[in-house]
C-alpha cells in the first residue's frame, strides 16, 4: 500500500502518530513529509492508558527501526488525538472511545524519546496534512470538515491553523443547524453532529431497516446502530436501499448548510471533506455538500470556493501531525532542549 | 466631545475616514492612534459619486489643516466603507445607501494626496479600532458583531484581521439562524440579518404599534419602518412598551445564537458588540447576547469568552481604518512609492 521512500542519509526526519478510537498508526517522514516507514497496532480500550502509552512508544520505536534512519535525525514527534486536549501541555483531557483521562502524552513521549512532542487535534492535523501534501495544497484558506461519529472541523488561514487559547476550535459539529432539533451529546439541541453525524444517520437507517424499508442494510448490519458503520451504509445504498440513500443525502445536506455558514464567516477557497463517511461515499457527500453550500452562502461568495475530497486517506492525520510538529520546531515555538 | 492631543512636531501621522450611509467622518491620528483633529460632513446620496469623492478629499484636507501637522508627516490614509468592496484594488463595488457603484476610492485619493490609501470594510475597521484602542485591547481572538440595518461581523486572530481573498468576510449577518425563516436581502432565507437586523425589528415593532400594543413607539415614530431607528426603539422601551422590548430581546437572542455558532468555530476570548442598536441599548444587548451565547456554545467553551460593548463609539471605524493603513504600510504590504 505504502510507497516507501529510500531514506536519504542526512537531514531531519519527523514522526507522525495518529491515535484513533481503537487503532494507532505511526509513520517516519522525511523533510518533505514523504513516508519512509509506517506501522500500526490496535489500542484495546480495556488495557487502560498506561499500557496504551507503552504500546505507542513501542510502535514509534519499531517504525523508527524499520525506517533505518539514525536516531539522531529524529527532530520531533507529532501526535494527532481526538479531543478534548490541552494543546499547551500536550495533555489528553478525555478520550471517550479509549476511556482515557488526563493523559500527559507530551511529557511521557518526551521522556522516552528525548525529542520535542507536539500534540494536535486529529481533525486539525488531518486538515493540515491535506494542506501540506494533499487535496488543499496551495490554498489561502482551507476549511476542513470530517464527518464521522463526531463531525470535526478545522481551518487553516494563510498557512496557520486557527486555534483557541488552549484547545482546538472550529467545532463545526456543534454549529446549530436546526434550532430546537435533536439532542446532541454535548447537551445542546440541533447541533450538526446530532442531525448529521454517523450515529444520527445510523439511528435513522436502523429504524428504516426495522420498518422493512432498507432490506439490504437489514441483511448486512441488522438494526444495531453500533454495527451500522460507514461501509455498511455505502454498501446498502449501492445495493438499492433508497431509504438509506435519502437519509445519508439529507445528512450531507445539513453538512452543506453548516459549511455555508462557515464559508460566510471564513471565505475559504478550498473546503476539504474527509473522514469515514466521506471515504465510504465520496461522490454522494461531495455532491450534496457542494450543492447545498452554493445554494445557501451569500451570493458574492458563491463562486469563491471549491469542495474537494481528502486525498491522503488515513495518512492525513499522521502527515499533518508531523508537519505541525515540524512547524512548531522550525518557528521556535517548541525547542530542541528536550533532546 | 473629542479630547484633542497637542501634536508632537515629528513622527508619522495617519488619516482615518469613515464613509457611512449618509455621513462622512475624518480624523488625523498620531502614532498611538490618538486623535489630533477630527471633522465631519454629510454625503447627500443625490449628489452622486463624483461630488461625494470631492467632499471626501476636502474633508481630509480640512482635517489635516486643523491638526496643524506638516503635510510631509502624513504616512497613509485608511478609509472604512460599507461593502461590498474589492480590497486589493481599493474599490467600492457597490454602496447601496449612497447609490455608488464601482468607485475607485484608493486610486482617487492616492492621486489627490500622493500617499498610500488602504480601503477596509467598516465593520472590520471598527473591530480593529476596538482591538487597538478600545474594548478588545490585548485579546488573542476578537469576534466583532455590529448589528444595525445590516449585521456585520469581523474577526481578529492573533493580531490579524481574517479576510477573504479579495473581499471582507465574517458575514455573520448571513449565518442561517432559522432554516426556512424570513427572506433576507441577500436572497436566502433565515439569515440572522433577516431575523434580527434593524429592519426586521422595525417591521415587527411597526406591526405592534399598528395593533395598539406599542403606544410609546406609535407616538414617537408612527408605523413607518424608515422612521423606527435605534433611538426610537430604545425610547419606546424606556417608556414602557413591553411589546417592543420583547421584539428587541428576541432579536438579540438570535444574535446570541449566531455568536454561539461563531464562538464554536473561532474560540474568541472577547466578543465585542457595537453598532447603532447596541449603542442605543447596550445593557439589553449585552445581557441577551451573552446569556444565549453561553447557553448555546459547547460546554467546554462556556467560560472561555467575555462579551463587551464597543467603547470607541463612532470613532471605532476611523481609528481602525487608520490602524489598518498603518499596519499595511509598516508590514510593507503597501509601499510609500505613491508619495
PDB file of N, CA, C and O in Angstrom, chain A residues 294-323:
ATOM      1  N   UNK A 294     -23.400  25.956  -2.001  1.00  0.00           N
ATOM      2  CA  UNK A 294     -23.532  27.013  -3.016  1.00  0.00           C
ATOM      3  C   UNK A 294     -24.904  27.667  -2.963  1.00  0.00           C
ATOM      4  O   UNK A 294     -25.059  28.848  -3.228  1.00  0.00           O
ATOM      5  N   UNK A 295     -25.903  26.873  -2.605  1.00  0.00           N
ATOM      6  CA  UNK A 295     -27.254  27.419  -2.548  1.00  0.00           C
ATOM      7  C   UNK A 295     -27.450  28.336  -1.347  1.00  0.00           C
ATOM      8  O   UNK A 295     -28.259  29.264  -1.401  1.00  0.00           O
ATOM      9  N   UNK A 296     -26.727  28.092  -0.254  1.00  0.00           N
ATOM     10  CA  UNK A 296     -27.017  28.807   0.987  1.00  0.00           C
ATOM     11  C   UNK A 296     -26.014  29.921   1.334  1.00  0.00           C
ATOM     12  O   UNK A 296     -26.292  30.732   2.219  1.00  0.00           O
ATOM     13  N   UNK A 297     -24.856  29.959   0.702  1.00  0.00           N
ATOM     14  CA  UNK A 297     -23.920  31.056   1.009  1.00  0.00           C
ATOM     15  C   UNK A 297     -24.413  32.365   0.420  1.00  0.00           C
ATOM     16  O   UNK A 297     -25.285  32.391  -0.456  1.00  0.00           O
ATOM     17  N   UNK A 298     -23.851  33.470   0.912  1.00  0.00           N
ATOM     18  CA  UNK A 298     -24.132  34.766   0.306  1.00  0.00           C
ATOM     19  C   UNK A 298     -23.777  34.714  -1.167  1.00  0.00           C
ATOM     20  O   UNK A 298     -22.751  34.150  -1.539  1.00  0.00           O
ATOM     21  N   UNK A 299     -24.591  35.343  -2.005  1.00  0.00           N
ATOM     22  CA  UNK A 299     -24.331  35.291  -3.443  1.00  0.00           C
ATOM     23  C   UNK A 299     -22.896  35.702  -3.820  1.00  0.00           C
ATOM     24  O   UNK A 299     -22.295  35.097  -4.696  1.00  0.00           O
ATOM     25  N   UNK A 300     -22.327  36.665  -3.118  1.00  0.00           N
ATOM     26  CA  UNK A 300     -20.982  37.111  -3.518  1.00  0.00           C
ATOM     27  C   UNK A 300     -19.907  36.072  -3.195  1.00  0.00           C
ATOM     28  O   UNK A 300     -18.780  36.176  -3.662  1.00  0.00           O
ATOM     29  N   UNK A 301     -20.239  35.064  -2.390  1.00  0.00           N
ATOM     30  CA  UNK A 301     -19.277  34.001  -2.073  1.00  0.00           C
ATOM     31  C   UNK A 301     -19.494  32.752  -2.930  1.00  0.00           C
ATOM     32  O   UNK A 301     -18.725  31.800  -2.836  1.00  0.00           O
ATOM     33  N   UNK A 302     -20.545  32.766  -3.739  1.00  0.00           N
ATOM     34  CA  UNK A 302     -20.945  31.558  -4.461  1.00  0.00           C
ATOM     35  C   UNK A 302     -19.834  30.913  -5.281  1.00  0.00           C
ATOM     36  O   UNK A 302     -19.707  29.685  -5.324  1.00  0.00           O
ATOM     37  N   UNK A 303     -19.038  31.735  -5.920  1.00  0.00           N
ATOM     38  CA  UNK A 303     -18.027  31.180  -6.827  1.00  0.00           C
ATOM     39  C   UNK A 303     -16.617  31.358  -6.293  1.00  0.00           C
ATOM     40  O   UNK A 303     -15.647  31.387  -7.055  1.00  0.00           O
ATOM     41  N   UNK A 304     -16.493  31.475  -4.972  1.00  0.00           N
ATOM     42  CA  UNK A 304     -15.170  31.750  -4.405  1.00  0.00           C
ATOM     43  C   UNK A 304     -14.513  30.516  -3.793  1.00  0.00           C
ATOM     44  O   UNK A 304     -13.415  30.606  -3.278  1.00  0.00           O
ATOM     45  N   UNK A 305     -15.209  29.368  -3.847  1.00  0.00           N
ATOM     46  CA  UNK A 305     -14.648  28.178  -3.185  1.00  0.00           C
ATOM     47  C   UNK A 305     -14.873  26.935  -4.022  1.00  0.00           C
ATOM     48  O   UNK A 305     -15.762  26.891  -4.863  1.00  0.00           O
ATOM     49  N   UNK A 306     -14.035  25.918  -3.777  1.00  0.00           N
ATOM     50  CA  UNK A 306     -14.328  24.600  -4.329  1.00  0.00           C
ATOM     51  C   UNK A 306     -14.432  23.602  -3.186  1.00  0.00           C
ATOM     52  O   UNK A 306     -13.892  23.830  -2.102  1.00  0.00           O
ATOM     53  N   UNK A 307     -15.169  22.528  -3.432  1.00  0.00           N
ATOM     54  CA  UNK A 307     -15.332  21.469  -2.429  1.00  0.00           C
ATOM     55  C   UNK A 307     -14.619  20.237  -2.967  1.00  0.00           C
ATOM     56  O   UNK A 307     -14.892  19.807  -4.085  1.00  0.00           O
ATOM     57  N   UNK A 308     -13.688  19.705  -2.201  1.00  0.00           N
ATOM     58  CA  UNK A 308     -12.900  18.559  -2.666  1.00  0.00           C
ATOM     59  C   UNK A 308     -12.883  17.469  -1.602  1.00  0.00           C
ATOM     60  O   UNK A 308     -13.096  17.732  -0.419  1.00  0.00           O
ATOM     61  N   UNK A 309     -12.618  16.242  -2.023  1.00  0.00           N
ATOM     62  CA  UNK A 309     -12.465  15.131  -1.070  1.00  0.00           C
ATOM     63  C   UNK A 309     -11.005  15.044  -0.649  1.00  0.00           C
ATOM     64  O   UNK A 309     -10.099  15.319  -1.442  1.00  0.00           O
ATOM     65  N   UNK A 310     -10.787  14.675   0.593  1.00  0.00           N
ATOM     66  CA  UNK A 310      -9.430  14.463   1.091  1.00  0.00           C
ATOM     67  C   UNK A 310      -8.736  13.404   0.239  1.00  0.00           C
ATOM     68  O   UNK A 310      -9.384  12.505  -0.295  1.00  0.00           O
ATOM     69  N   UNK A 311      -7.430  13.538   0.077  1.00  0.00           N
ATOM     70  CA  UNK A 311      -6.682  12.627  -0.799  1.00  0.00           C
ATOM     71  C   UNK A 311      -5.792  11.654  -0.036  1.00  0.00           C
ATOM     72  O   UNK A 311      -5.377  10.644  -0.579  1.00  0.00           O
ATOM     73  N   UNK A 312      -5.449  12.000   1.192  1.00  0.00           N
ATOM     74  CA  UNK A 312      -4.429  11.228   1.892  1.00  0.00           C
ATOM     75  C   UNK A 312      -4.987  10.061   2.701  1.00  0.00           C
ATOM     76  O   UNK A 312      -4.227   9.299   3.290  1.00  0.00           O
ATOM     77  N   UNK A 313      -6.336   9.941   2.735  1.00  0.00           N
ATOM     78  CA  UNK A 313      -6.942   8.830   3.472  1.00  0.00           C
ATOM     79  C   UNK A 313      -6.487   8.822   4.918  1.00  0.00           C
ATOM     80  O   UNK A 313      -6.377   9.879   5.544  1.00  0.00           O
ATOM     81  N   UNK A 314      -6.185   7.615   5.437  1.00  0.00           N
ATOM     82  CA  UNK A 314      -5.864   7.545   6.863  1.00  0.00           C
ATOM     83  C   UNK A 314      -4.444   8.006   7.175  1.00  0.00           C
ATOM     84  O   UNK A 314      -4.005   7.942   8.323  1.00  0.00           O
ATOM     85  N   UNK A 315      -3.715   8.481   6.167  1.00  0.00           N
ATOM     86  CA  UNK A 315      -2.404   9.074   6.439  1.00  0.00           C
ATOM     87  C   UNK A 315      -2.469  10.576   6.718  1.00  0.00           C
ATOM     88  O   UNK A 315      -1.471  11.191   7.093  1.00  0.00           O
ATOM     89  N   UNK A 316      -3.637  11.201   6.485  1.00  0.00           N
ATOM     90  CA  UNK A 316      -3.720  12.660   6.595  1.00  0.00           C
ATOM     91  C   UNK A 316      -3.323  13.141   7.985  1.00  0.00           C
ATOM     92  O   UNK A 316      -2.540  14.090   8.130  1.00  0.00           O
ATOM     93  N   UNK A 317      -3.849  12.479   9.004  1.00  0.00           N
ATOM     94  CA  UNK A 317      -3.572  12.920  10.372  1.00  0.00           C
ATOM     95  C   UNK A 317      -2.113  12.717  10.745  1.00  0.00           C
ATOM     96  O   UNK A 317      -1.485  13.584  11.360  1.00  0.00           O
ATOM     97  N   UNK A 318      -1.551  11.583  10.326  1.00  0.00           N
ATOM     98  CA  UNK A 318      -0.128  11.310  10.605  1.00  0.00           C
ATOM     99  C   UNK A 318       0.744  12.391   9.988  1.00  0.00           C
ATOM    100  O   UNK A 318       1.617  12.974  10.640  1.00  0.00           O
ATOM    101  N   UNK A 319       0.499  12.655   8.706  1.00  0.00           N
ATOM    102  CA  UNK A 319       1.333  13.626   7.992  1.00  0.00           C
ATOM    103  C   UNK A 319       1.141  15.020   8.582  1.00  0.00           C
ATOM    104  O   UNK A 319       2.096  15.756   8.811  1.00  0.00           O
ATOM    105  N   UNK A 320      -0.125  15.375   8.859  1.00  0.00           N
ATOM    106  CA  UNK A 320      -0.388  16.693   9.428  1.00  0.00           C
ATOM    107  C   UNK A 320       0.195  16.861  10.815  1.00  0.00           C
ATOM    108  O   UNK A 320       0.737  17.920  11.145  1.00  0.00           O
ATOM    109  N   UNK A 321       0.101  15.814  11.633  1.00  0.00           N
ATOM    110  CA  UNK A 321       0.655  15.905  12.995  1.00  0.00           C
ATOM    111  C   UNK A 321       2.167  16.106  12.930  1.00  0.00           C
ATOM    112  O   UNK A 321       2.733  16.920  13.665  1.00  0.00           O
ATOM    113  N   UNK A 322       2.813  15.382  12.011  1.00  0.00           N
ATOM    114  CA  UNK A 322       4.261  15.543  11.854  1.00  0.00           C
ATOM    115  C   UNK A 322       4.587  16.940  11.323  1.00  0.00           C
ATOM    116  O   UNK A 322       5.530  17.593  11.789  1.00  0.00           O
ATOM    117  N   UNK A 323       3.794  17.415  10.360  1.00  0.00           N
ATOM    118  CA  UNK A 323       4.045  18.738   9.785  1.00  0.00           C
ATOM    119  C   UNK A 323       3.828  19.839  10.816  1.00  0.00           C
ATOM    120  O   UNK A 323       4.556  20.837  10.840  1.00  0.00           O
TER     121      UNK A 323
END
